[in-house]
Amino acid sequence: MNDLAPFRGPERNGPVRTDRPRSALRRAAPALLVYAAIRALGLVVLAAWSAARGKSWHTLLTARWDSLWYTRVAEQGYGYSVQLANGDVHSNLAFFPLLPWLERGLSAVTSLSAADAGLAVSWFASLAAAWALYLTGERLHGPRAGVALAALWAALPVGIVQSMAYSESLFTALAAWGVYCVLTGRWVTAGVLASLAGLTRPVGAAVVAAVWITAAVTLWRDRTTGAGPDDAPGGGAGAEPGAGPLLRRHRRMLLGVLLAPLGWCGYFLWVGVREGGLTAYLDVQGGWGNGFDGGVAFASFLWDLGFPAGLGLLAGVALVVWLYVLGARRGQPLPLLVYGGAVLLLALTAKGYFGSKPRLMLPAYPLLLPLAAGLARWRPAAAWTVTALVSAGSAVYGAFWLNGSGPP
């Protein structure tokens, strides 16, 4: 098995498993049940909290913040914008099209409204993401780690976003399956999934990077060592067997590389043609106060918070960076390192509303792998106790958050 891990620690891989869909789903069933239970707890606490405050939990999940913009795109298409008092323009071109397309399609064939269709897509996509997370954790550290990874992702402090009519669940599902396909040498499928992820959120570029960089390292390794493709089940090369020129042997990988950026680049270029400039999408994001400045605005925000709030937030940032470094030191495979690092980098270096940064880091599930591997080694009673406590805390925080400032 070759996952292109930079380090080869003893716990890098669990037992090799076949990946037939029925077998994979049967193995993942405990993880999916745990995931669904944690998210159901979050919804029950949200419903109770909202009722106590005279609010509708359904409205909070489907008709607030970004979900309104997605619904409007689904119902009316692109072209809507709002000009603020300070002159900034909020255009719905900032929102990538895959979720609105699915909302429109599902509402057309069912009795669901576009908003409820978005909620249904998010709930089903979150289960698909949990499935991919289980298979990833199982592949690297065994079945218990797979269950722990799905549970930890469900119990994140901002895990309630996974149950909203937002695009995070859909994106994470596409990204997690895409990266898993890179790990298992399914390059064409990985390229298709990366392209779809690129139609879902701007951070789809992270999935493209995972495909491209892993492919480049594979080609470099085989060229310098003279090694042929690893055709064993779960192999990392995914090339056609037999001798021949290097590129011919890796033609499926190269096809995946070509497919991967089509979604992201296609939408970027479409906005450019529509608005009359190749950088038009960046201008649209600028109207929302978003963009990338290398973390300057974020550093200024931390400074302005003062002590101790700024120090606490800085400690949180240090924690997620430490988790990334820990994953690298423990031999996390290259596709996961590239994807998780890109999501983390883009989230921390983007300017804009800083309260949304935890939500932007929600798809960075590889950061949870060291925690999942550690939790899997605990005694079951201790592991379940900690999981239950974290899940309860996530449910309470999610209800408090959505009934307050919420995720813009």
PDB file of N, CA, C and O in Angstrom, residues 39-74:
ATOM      1  N   ARG A  39     -25.639  14.538  15.744  1.00  0.00           N
ATOM      2  CA  ARG A  39     -26.293  15.644  15.070  1.00  0.00           C
ATOM      3  C   ARG A  39     -27.762  15.759  15.489  1.00  0.00           C
ATOM      4  O   ARG A  39     -28.309  16.850  15.591  1.00  0.00           O
ATOM      5  N   ALA A  40     -28.429  14.626  15.760  1.00  0.00           N
ATOM      6  CA  ALA A  40     -29.810  14.671  16.251  1.00  0.00           C
ATOM      7  C   ALA A  40     -29.870  15.359  17.612  1.00  0.00           C
ATOM      8  O   ALA A  40     -30.792  16.150  17.882  1.00  0.00           O
ATOM      9  N   LEU A  41     -28.902  15.083  18.473  1.00  0.00           N
ATOM     10  CA  LEU A  41     -28.831  15.764  19.765  1.00  0.00           C
ATOM     11  C   LEU A  41     -28.712  17.269  19.569  1.00  0.00           C
ATOM     12  O   LEU A  41     -29.382  18.053  20.253  1.00  0.00           O
ATOM     13  N   GLY A  42     -27.873  17.671  18.630  1.00  0.00           N
ATOM     14  CA  GLY A  42     -27.725  19.089  18.359  1.00  0.00           C
ATOM     15  C   GLY A  42     -29.022  19.736  17.906  1.00  0.00           C
ATOM     16  O   GLY A  42     -29.357  20.863  18.312  1.00  0.00           O
ATOM     17  N   LEU A  43     -29.786  19.018  17.083  1.00  0.00           N
ATOM     18  CA  LEU A  43     -31.055  19.555  16.591  1.00  0.00           C
ATOM     19  C   LEU A  43     -32.101  19.631  17.697  1.00  0.00           C
ATOM     20  O   LEU A  43     -32.888  20.588  17.763  1.00  0.00           O
ATOM     21  N   VAL A  44     -32.142  18.623  18.577  1.00  0.00           N
ATOM     22  CA  VAL A  44     -33.098  18.633  19.686  1.00  0.00           C
ATOM     23  C   VAL A  44     -32.816  19.799  20.630  1.00  0.00           C
ATOM     24  O   VAL A  44     -33.735  20.528  21.049  1.00  0.00           O
ATOM     25  N   VAL A  45     -31.545  20.007  20.970  1.00  0.00           N
ATOM     26  CA  VAL A  45     -31.186  21.120  21.854  1.00  0.00           C
ATOM     27  C   VAL A  45     -31.491  22.453  21.162  1.00  0.00           C
ATOM     28  O   VAL A  45     -31.995  23.390  21.792  1.00  0.00           O
ATOM     29  N   LEU A  46     -31.221  22.538  19.859  1.00  0.00           N
ATOM     30  CA  LEU A  46     -31.539  23.763  19.122  1.00  0.00           C
ATOM     31  C   LEU A  46     -33.037  24.040  19.145  1.00  0.00           C
ATOM     32  O   LEU A  46     -33.471  25.188  19.366  1.00  0.00           O
ATOM     33  N   ALA A  47     -33.853  23.013  18.930  1.00  0.00           N
ATOM     34  CA  ALA A  47     -35.303  23.197  18.925  1.00  0.00           C
ATOM     35  C   ALA A  47     -35.794  23.682  20.285  1.00  0.00           C
ATOM     36  O   ALA A  47     -36.633  24.592  20.370  1.00  0.00           O
ATOM     37  N   ALA A  48     -35.280  23.084  21.367  1.00  0.00           N
ATOM     38  CA  ALA A  48     -35.705  23.484  22.708  1.00  0.00           C
ATOM     39  C   ALA A  48     -35.254  24.907  23.030  1.00  0.00           C
ATOM     40  O   ALA A  48     -36.026  25.722  23.569  1.00  0.00           O
ATOM     41  N   TRP A  49     -34.019  25.217  22.701  1.00  0.00           N
ATOM     42  CA  TRP A  49     -33.481  26.548  22.977  1.00  0.00           C
ATOM     43  C   TRP A  49     -34.252  27.605  22.172  1.00  0.00           C
ATOM     44  O   TRP A  49     -34.618  28.652  22.704  1.00  0.00           O
ATOM     45  N   SER A  50     -34.500  27.315  20.900  1.00  0.00           N
ATOM     46  CA  SER A  50     -35.212  28.271  20.046  1.00  0.00           C
ATOM     47  C   SER A  50     -36.639  28.499  20.532  1.00  0.00           C
ATOM     48  O   SER A  50     -37.144  29.623  20.535  1.00  0.00           O
ATOM     49  N   ALA A  51     -37.315  27.406  20.943  1.00  0.00           N
ATOM     50  CA  ALA A  51     -38.682  27.542  21.453  1.00  0.00           C
ATOM     51  C   ALA A  51     -38.718  28.414  22.704  1.00  0.00           C
ATOM     52  O   ALA A  51     -39.640  29.240  22.879  1.00  0.00           O
ATOM     53  N   ALA A  52     -37.718  28.262  23.558  1.00  0.00           N
ATOM     54  CA  ALA A  52     -37.662  29.075  24.773  1.00  0.00           C
ATOM     55  C   ALA A  52     -37.469  30.554  24.466  1.00  0.00           C
ATOM     56  O   ALA A  52     -37.887  31.416  25.250  1.00  0.00           O
ATOM     57  N   ARG A  53     -36.867  30.853  23.344  1.00  0.00           N
ATOM     58  CA  ARG A  53     -36.632  32.247  22.948  1.00  0.00           C
ATOM     59  C   ARG A  53     -37.652  32.747  21.938  1.00  0.00           C
ATOM     60  O   ARG A  53     -37.510  33.840  21.397  1.00  0.00           O
ATOM     61  N   GLY A  54     -38.647  31.933  21.644  1.00  0.00           N
ATOM     62  CA  GLY A  54     -39.687  32.339  20.722  1.00  0.00           C
ATOM     63  C   GLY A  54     -39.246  32.385  19.274  1.00  0.00           C
ATOM     64  O   GLY A  54     -39.793  33.136  18.462  1.00  0.00           O
ATOM     65  N   LYS A  55     -38.268  31.567  18.924  1.00  0.00           N
ATOM     66  CA  LYS A  55     -37.758  31.512  17.555  1.00  0.00           C
ATOM     67  C   LYS A  55     -38.046  30.147  16.940  1.00  0.00           C
ATOM     68  O   LYS A  55     -38.351  29.182  17.650  1.00  0.00           O
ATOM     69  N   SER A  56     -37.916  30.069  15.630  1.00  0.00           N
ATOM     70  CA  SER A  56     -38.143  28.823  14.913  1.00  0.00           C
ATOM     71  C   SER A  56     -36.806  28.179  14.565  1.00  0.00           C
ATOM     72  O   SER A  56     -35.980  28.792  13.873  1.00  0.00           O
ATOM     73  N   TRP A  57     -36.592  26.952  15.030  1.00  0.00           N
ATOM     74  CA  TRP A  57     -35.356  26.247  14.689  1.00  0.00           C
ATOM     75  C   TRP A  57     -35.268  26.025  13.181  1.00  0.00           C
ATOM     76  O   TRP A  57     -34.177  26.079  12.595  1.00  0.00           O
ATOM     77  N   HIS A  58     -36.409  25.801  12.545  1.00  0.00           N
ATOM     78  CA  HIS A  58     -36.433  25.570  11.099  1.00  0.00           C
ATOM     79  C   HIS A  58     -35.971  26.812  10.350  1.00  0.00           C
ATOM     80  O   HIS A  58     -35.190  26.727   9.391  1.00  0.00           O
ATOM     81  N   THR A  59     -36.426  27.978  10.789  1.00  0.00           N
ATOM     82  CA  THR A  59     -36.000  29.223  10.154  1.00  0.00           C
ATOM     83  C   THR A  59     -34.507  29.451  10.327  1.00  0.00           C
ATOM     84  O   THR A  59     -33.821  29.883   9.400  1.00  0.00           O
ATOM     85  N   LEU A  60     -33.996  29.130  11.517  1.00  0.00           N
ATOM     86  CA  LEU A  60     -32.567  29.310  11.759  1.00  0.00           C
ATOM     87  C   LEU A  60     -31.731  28.424  10.850  1.00  0.00           C
ATOM     88  O   LEU A  60     -30.622  28.798  10.451  1.00  0.00           O
ATOM     89  N   LEU A  61     -32.245  27.250  10.501  1.00  0.00           N
ATOM     90  CA  LEU A  61     -31.485  26.319   9.673  1.00  0.00           C
ATOM     91  C   LEU A  61     -31.632  26.590   8.185  1.00  0.00           C
ATOM     92  O   LEU A  61     -30.744  26.236   7.398  1.00  0.00           O
ATOM     93  N   THR A  62     -32.737  27.194   7.762  1.00  0.00           N
ATOM     94  CA  THR A  62     -33.022  27.292   6.325  1.00  0.00           C
ATOM     95  C   THR A  62     -33.162  28.710   5.790  1.00  0.00           C
ATOM     96  O   THR A  62     -33.070  28.907   4.576  1.00  0.00           O
ATOM     97  N   ALA A  63     -33.406  29.685   6.644  1.00  0.00           N
ATOM     98  CA  ALA A  63     -33.767  31.021   6.125  1.00  0.00           C
ATOM     99  C   ALA A  63     -33.042  32.133   6.858  1.00  0.00           C
ATOM    100  O   ALA A  63     -33.623  33.183   7.156  1.00  0.00           O
ATOM    101  N   ARG A  64     -31.782  31.924   7.144  1.00  0.00           N
ATOM    102  CA  ARG A  64     -30.956  32.972   7.750  1.00  0.00           C
ATOM    103  C   ARG A  64     -29.603  32.989   7.055  1.00  0.00           C
ATOM    104  O   ARG A  64     -29.139  31.992   6.527  1.00  0.00           O
ATOM    105  N   TRP A  65     -28.976  34.139   7.049  1.00  0.00           N
ATOM    106  CA  TRP A  65     -27.615  34.302   6.579  1.00  0.00           C
ATOM    107  C   TRP A  65     -27.420  33.752   5.154  1.00  0.00           C
ATOM    108  O   TRP A  65     -28.224  34.007   4.265  1.00  0.00           O
ATOM    109  N   ASP A  66     -26.368  32.976   4.933  1.00  0.00           N
ATOM    110  CA  ASP A  66     -26.033  32.536   3.574  1.00  0.00           C
ATOM    111  C   ASP A  66     -27.106  31.652   2.944  1.00  0.00           C
ATOM    112  O   ASP A  66     -27.225  31.603   1.714  1.00  0.00           O
ATOM    113  N   SER A  67     -27.875  30.934   3.766  1.00  0.00           N
ATOM    114  CA  SER A  67     -28.902  30.059   3.200  1.00  0.00           C
ATOM    115  C   SER A  67     -29.921  30.846   2.379  1.00  0.00           C
ATOM    116  O   SER A  67     -30.446  30.340   1.385  1.00  0.00           O
ATOM    117  N   LEU A  68     -30.182  32.094   2.765  1.00  0.00           N
ATOM    118  CA  LEU A  68     -31.094  32.936   1.976  1.00  0.00           C
ATOM    119  C   LEU A  68     -30.518  33.229   0.601  1.00  0.00           C
ATOM    120  O   LEU A  68     -31.254  33.246  -0.394  1.00  0.00           O
ATOM    121  N   TRP A  69     -29.220  33.451   0.548  1.00  0.00           N
ATOM    122  CA  TRP A  69     -28.581  33.743  -0.734  1.00  0.00           C
ATOM    123  C   TRP A  69     -28.587  32.516  -1.642  1.00  0.00           C
ATOM    124  O   TRP A  69     -28.841  32.623  -2.842  1.00  0.00           O
ATOM    125  N   TYR A  70     -28.325  31.354  -1.081  1.00  0.00           N
ATOM    126  CA  TYR A  70     -28.375  30.134  -1.892  1.00  0.00           C
ATOM    127  C   TYR A  70     -29.777  29.888  -2.429  1.00  0.00           C
ATOM    128  O   TYR A  70     -29.958  29.521  -3.598  1.00  0.00           O
ATOM    129  N   THR A  71     -30.784  30.096  -1.577  1.00  0.00           N
ATOM    130  CA  THR A  71     -32.163  29.892  -2.013  1.00  0.00           C
ATOM    131  C   THR A  71     -32.531  30.860  -3.133  1.00  0.00           C
ATOM    132  O   THR A  71     -33.202  30.488  -4.109  1.00  0.00           O
ATOM    133  N   ARG A  72     -32.090  32.104  -3.010  1.00  0.00           N
ATOM    134  CA  ARG A  72     -32.405  33.089  -4.043  1.00  0.00           C
ATOM    135  C   ARG A  72     -31.759  32.717  -5.380  1.00  0.00           C
ATOM    136  O   ARG A  72     -32.367  32.883  -6.439  1.00  0.00           O
ATOM    137  N   VAL A  73     -30.526  32.210  -5.338  1.00  0.00           N
ATOM    138  CA  VAL A  73     -29.890  31.755  -6.578  1.00  0.00           C
ATOM    139  C   VAL A  73     -30.685  30.593  -7.173  1.00  0.00           C
ATOM    140  O   VAL A  73     -30.903  30.529  -8.395  1.00  0.00           O
ATOM    141  N   ALA A  74     -31.119  29.662  -6.323  1.00  0.00           N
ATOM    142  CA  ALA A  74     -31.885  28.515  -6.808  1.00  0.00           C
ATOM    143  C   ALA A  74     -33.196  28.946  -7.448  1.00  0.00           C
ATOM    144  O   ALA A  74     -33.623  28.376  -8.462  1.00  0.00           O
TER     145      ALA A  74
END
